[in-house]
Amino acid sequence: MEGITSAANGLSDLVLSAAEQPWVYLVVLLLCLVDGFFPPVPSESVVVGLASLVISQGVPNPWLLILVAALGAFLGDNIAYLIGRAIGTTRFRWMRRPRMQRSFAWAGRELAKRAASLILVARFIPIGRVAVNLTAGATGYPRKRFVLLTVISGVVWAGYSVGIGAVAGSWFEENHLLGVVVAVGIAIVLGFIVDRLIVIVRGNTPLNEVVEAPGSEAGEAREHGTA
């Protein structure tokens, strides 16, 4: 038991030490950037986890954390848009996986109906945002409008993530490692809830469980040179 406690304390000290380093902001920036076009990168978990230390430990700086997270999210979303415009949504193997293709198909339909709200909301859904942003580029959604929307969504998402982390961290000021774990768990649950609320409000299939078969309208349009 003492060994487990010692290991937990060591991990806790390691997390706190990392949060105090200036390079942690660069790590957050890069993770948020890559997460914009490569779903497996867990940027939310990192941002929320670091933010949970703000109240109890005073690090990292919450405003700087919001700034770099928002900047990374903005850059990542726009890189995804440019990738979609340049190569479409089938070039790479991970894009051709059934789940991603169903997401692209869904995004193509929804962009035609309610593009602005979809781009804003999709930022909060890891796989959903990649599908929406790539499809926006592939279907020729106006670049200037996309840039404006991703500025807004990036700032809101970053503030939301840091806020969740700070609140959860304040509940566990005496055990910041537990605060990190709880904060990340809350962020995951809230992401799930956001996805379900979209279904309730709009009657759509969840972004993470799109069920229609591959063969998106966006992809077909691109193949025929109409996108």
Short mmCIF file of C-alpha atoms in Angstrom, two decimals:
data_model
loop_
_atom_site.label_atom_id
_atom_site.label_comp_id
_atom_site.label_asym_id
_atom_site.label_seq_id
_atom_site.Cartn_x
_atom_site.Cartn_y
_atom_site.Cartn_z
CA MET A 1 0.00 0.00 0.00
CA GLU A 2 2.84 2.35 0.84
CA GLY A 3 4.36 1.60 -2.57
CA ILE A 4 1.14 2.59 -4.35
CA THR A 5 0.89 5.79 -2.31
CA SER A 6 4.51 6.62 -3.04
CA ALA A 7 4.02 6.03 -6.77
CA ALA A 8 0.88 8.20 -6.79
CA ASN A 9 2.72 11.00 -5.01
CA GLY A 10 5.60 10.72 -7.46
CA LEU A 11 3.24 10.92 -10.43
CA SER A 12 1.45 13.85 -8.84
CA ASP A 13 4.75 15.71 -8.41
CA LEU A 14 5.69 14.92 -12.02
CA VAL A 15 2.40 16.34 -13.33
CA LEU A 16 2.81 19.49 -11.25
CA SER A 17 6.43 19.91 -12.31
CA ALA A 18 5.46 19.68 -15.99
CA ALA A 19 2.66 22.22 -15.52
CA GLU A 20 5.18 24.72 -14.16
CA GLN A 21 7.43 24.56 -17.23
CA PRO A 22 7.18 27.17 -20.01
CA TRP A 23 7.33 24.47 -22.68
CA VAL A 24 3.99 23.06 -21.55
CA TYR A 25 2.26 25.83 -23.54
CA LEU A 26 4.06 24.76 -26.70
CA VAL A 27 2.96 21.17 -26.07
CA VAL A 28 -0.66 22.32 -25.70
CA LEU A 29 -0.42 24.39 -28.88
CA LEU A 30 0.96 21.46 -30.90
CA LEU A 31 -1.52 18.92 -29.50
CA CYS A 32 -4.50 21.18 -30.22
CA LEU A 33 -3.15 21.87 -33.70
CA VAL A 34 -2.65 18.20 -34.61
CA ASP A 35 -5.99 17.25 -33.04
CA GLY A 36 -7.70 19.47 -35.61
CA PHE A 37 -6.96 16.99 -38.39
CA PHE A 38 -5.89 13.79 -36.59
CA PRO A 39 -8.59 12.61 -34.12
CA PRO A 40 -6.55 10.25 -31.88
CA VAL A 41 -4.59 13.15 -30.35
CA PRO A 42 -6.23 13.88 -26.92
CA SER A 43 -6.03 17.67 -26.80
CA GLU A 44 -9.12 18.11 -24.60
CA SER A 45 -7.71 15.80 -21.95
CA VAL A 46 -4.44 17.73 -21.81
CA VAL A 47 -6.06 21.18 -21.68
CA VAL A 48 -8.65 20.16 -19.08
CA GLY A 49 -6.08 18.25 -17.04
CA LEU A 50 -3.68 21.20 -16.90
CA ALA A 51 -6.50 23.63 -16.13
CA SER A 52 -7.48 21.52 -13.11
CA LEU A 53 -4.22 22.61 -11.46
CA VAL A 54 -4.93 26.33 -11.80
CA ILE A 55 -6.94 26.75 -8.58
CA SER A 56 -4.97 24.45 -6.31
CA GLN A 57 -1.45 25.08 -7.60
CA GLY A 58 -1.60 28.38 -9.44
CA VAL A 59 -0.11 26.92 -12.61
CA PRO A 60 -0.34 27.04 -15.54
CA ASN A 61 -1.53 30.57 -16.32
CA PRO A 62 -5.22 30.08 -17.28
CA TRP A 63 -5.35 32.99 -19.73
CA LEU A 64 -2.23 31.87 -21.54
CA LEU A 65 -3.58 28.32 -21.58
CA ILE A 66 -6.80 29.54 -23.21
CA LEU A 67 -4.80 31.56 -25.73
CA VAL A 68 -2.53 28.72 -26.88
CA ALA A 69 -5.37 26.17 -26.88
CA ALA A 70 -7.57 28.47 -28.96
CA LEU A 71 -4.73 29.23 -31.37
CA GLY A 72 -3.90 25.55 -31.76
CA ALA A 73 -7.56 24.66 -32.32
CA PHE A 74 -7.93 27.42 -34.92
CA LEU A 75 -4.81 26.36 -36.81
CA GLY A 76 -5.72 22.67 -36.67
CA ASP A 77 -9.25 23.24 -37.93
CA ASN A 78 -7.99 25.33 -40.82
CA ILE A 79 -5.33 22.78 -41.72
CA ALA A 80 -8.11 20.19 -41.88
CA TYR A 81 -10.05 22.52 -44.17
CA LEU A 82 -7.04 22.93 -46.47
CA ILE A 83 -6.44 19.17 -46.50
CA GLY A 84 -10.05 18.62 -47.50
CA ARG A 85 -9.80 21.20 -50.25
CA ALA A 86 -6.53 19.75 -51.58
CA ILE A 87 -7.10 16.01 -51.40
CA GLY A 88 -10.73 15.36 -50.51
CA THR A 89 -11.82 12.81 -47.93
CA THR A 90 -10.52 9.47 -49.24
CA ARG A 91 -6.78 9.89 -49.82
CA PHE A 92 -5.48 8.29 -46.62
CA ARG A 93 -6.36 4.92 -45.14
CA TRP A 94 -7.79 6.33 -41.90
CA MET A 95 -10.09 8.53 -43.97
CA ARG A 96 -11.44 5.47 -45.78
CA ARG A 97 -12.43 3.63 -42.64
CA PRO A 98 -16.20 3.03 -42.56
CA ARG A 99 -16.74 5.13 -39.45
CA MET A 100 -14.92 8.13 -40.92
CA GLN A 101 -16.67 7.80 -44.27
CA ARG A 102 -20.05 7.73 -42.55
CA SER A 103 -19.01 10.86 -40.66
CA PHE A 104 -17.97 12.56 -43.90
CA ALA A 105 -21.30 11.63 -45.50
CA TRP A 106 -23.20 13.07 -42.56
CA ALA A 107 -21.09 16.24 -42.52
CA GLY A 108 -21.64 16.81 -46.23
CA ARG A 109 -25.42 16.71 -45.83
CA GLU A 110 -25.47 18.89 -42.73
CA LEU A 111 -23.10 21.51 -44.15
CA ALA A 112 -25.61 22.08 -46.93
CA LYS A 113 -28.34 22.74 -44.35
CA ARG A 114 -26.77 24.57 -41.41
CA ALA A 115 -23.07 25.13 -42.00
CA ALA A 116 -22.37 27.85 -39.41
CA SER A 117 -23.91 26.11 -36.40
CA LEU A 118 -22.45 22.77 -37.46
CA ILE A 119 -18.89 24.13 -37.64
CA LEU A 120 -19.26 25.80 -34.23
CA VAL A 121 -20.74 22.76 -32.48
CA ALA A 122 -18.45 20.21 -34.16
CA ARG A 123 -15.40 21.73 -32.42
CA PHE A 124 -16.61 20.03 -29.24
CA ILE A 125 -16.80 16.55 -30.83
CA PRO A 126 -13.32 15.04 -31.56
CA ILE A 127 -14.15 12.90 -34.60
CA GLY A 128 -17.01 15.15 -35.64
CA ARG A 129 -14.87 18.26 -36.00
CA VAL A 130 -12.34 16.51 -38.24
CA ALA A 131 -15.09 15.17 -40.49
CA VAL A 132 -16.84 18.53 -40.68
CA ASN A 133 -13.70 20.56 -41.34
CA LEU A 134 -12.33 18.20 -43.99
CA THR A 135 -15.71 18.08 -45.69
CA ALA A 136 -16.03 21.87 -45.56
CA GLY A 137 -12.80 22.12 -47.52
CA ALA A 138 -13.73 19.33 -49.93
CA THR A 139 -17.09 20.92 -50.74
CA GLY A 140 -15.69 24.42 -51.22
CA TYR A 141 -17.30 26.09 -48.20
CA PRO A 142 -16.28 29.82 -48.29
CA ARG A 143 -12.81 30.18 -46.76
CA LYS A 144 -13.31 33.59 -45.13
CA ARG A 145 -16.50 32.47 -43.44
CA PHE A 146 -14.84 29.27 -42.25
CA VAL A 147 -11.92 31.23 -40.77
CA LEU A 148 -14.29 33.51 -38.84
CA LEU A 149 -16.31 30.60 -37.49
CA THR A 150 -13.20 28.70 -36.39
CA VAL A 151 -11.87 31.77 -34.57
CA ILE A 152 -15.10 31.86 -32.56
CA SER A 153 -15.30 28.11 -32.00
CA GLY A 154 -11.63 27.88 -30.99
CA VAL A 155 -11.94 30.59 -28.33
CA VAL A 156 -15.21 29.20 -26.95
CA TRP A 157 -13.86 25.65 -26.88
CA ALA A 158 -10.63 26.69 -25.14
CA GLY A 159 -12.48 28.74 -22.53
CA TYR A 160 -14.93 25.91 -21.96
CA SER A 161 -12.15 23.34 -21.54
CA VAL A 162 -10.14 25.48 -19.13
CA GLY A 163 -13.29 26.35 -17.20
CA ILE A 164 -14.22 22.69 -16.72
CA GLY A 165 -10.72 21.87 -15.56
CA ALA A 166 -10.55 24.78 -13.12
CA VAL A 167 -13.91 23.97 -11.55
CA ALA A 168 -13.13 20.27 -11.17
CA GLY A 169 -9.68 21.06 -9.81
CA SER A 170 -11.18 23.33 -7.15
CA TRP A 171 -13.06 20.34 -5.74
CA PHE A 172 -9.83 18.44 -5.11
CA GLU A 173 -7.35 21.09 -4.03
CA GLU A 174 -5.65 18.66 -1.65
CA ASN A 175 -5.15 16.00 -4.30
CA HIS A 176 -4.38 17.61 -7.64
CA LEU A 177 -3.75 14.28 -9.39
CA LEU A 178 -7.28 13.17 -8.54
CA GLY A 179 -8.48 16.57 -9.71
CA VAL A 180 -6.84 15.98 -13.09
CA VAL A 181 -8.49 12.57 -13.45
CA VAL A 182 -11.93 13.85 -12.45
CA ALA A 183 -11.64 16.90 -14.72
CA VAL A 184 -10.76 14.76 -17.74
CA GLY A 185 -13.62 12.39 -16.92
CA ILE A 186 -16.09 15.27 -16.72
CA ALA A 187 -14.88 16.64 -20.06
CA ILE A 188 -15.42 13.25 -21.72
CA VAL A 189 -18.93 12.93 -20.27
CA LEU A 190 -19.87 16.47 -21.29
CA GLY A 191 -18.61 15.81 -24.81
CA PHE A 192 -20.92 12.79 -24.94
CA ILE A 193 -23.80 14.91 -23.64
CA VAL A 194 -23.20 17.63 -26.25
CA ASP A 195 -23.33 15.00 -28.99
CA ARG A 196 -26.65 13.67 -27.65
CA LEU A 197 -28.14 17.14 -27.27
CA ILE A 198 -27.57 17.67 -30.98
CA VAL A 199 -29.70 14.60 -31.58
CA ILE A 200 -32.47 15.77 -29.26
CA VAL A 201 -32.63 19.29 -30.68
CA ARG A 202 -32.24 18.43 -34.36
CA GLY A 203 -33.24 14.80 -34.54
CA ASN A 204 -29.95 13.90 -36.22
CA THR A 205 -27.70 10.90 -35.85
CA PRO A 206 -24.85 11.58 -33.37
CA LEU A 207 -21.60 12.76 -34.93
CA ASN A 208 -19.78 9.85 -33.32
CA GLU A 209 -22.30 7.22 -34.39
CA VAL A 210 -23.26 8.11 -37.93
CA VAL A 211 -25.07 5.13 -39.40
CA GLU A 212 -25.62 5.87 -43.08
CA ALA A 213 -23.49 3.87 -45.48
CA PRO A 214 -20.39 5.41 -47.06
CA GLY A 215 -20.65 7.31 -50.31
CA SER A 216 -21.10 10.89 -49.24
CA GLU A 217 -22.69 13.47 -51.44
CA ALA A 218 -19.58 15.59 -50.90
CA GLY A 219 -17.33 12.83 -52.15
CA GLU A 220 -19.52 12.14 -55.16
CA ALA A 221 -19.60 15.81 -56.04
CA ARG A 222 -15.82 16.00 -55.84
CA GLU A 223 -15.40 12.94 -58.06
CA HIS A 224 -17.61 14.54 -60.71
CA GLY A 225 -15.81 17.87 -60.43
CA THR A 226 -18.81 19.74 -59.03
CA ALA A 227 -17.45 20.54 -55.57
#
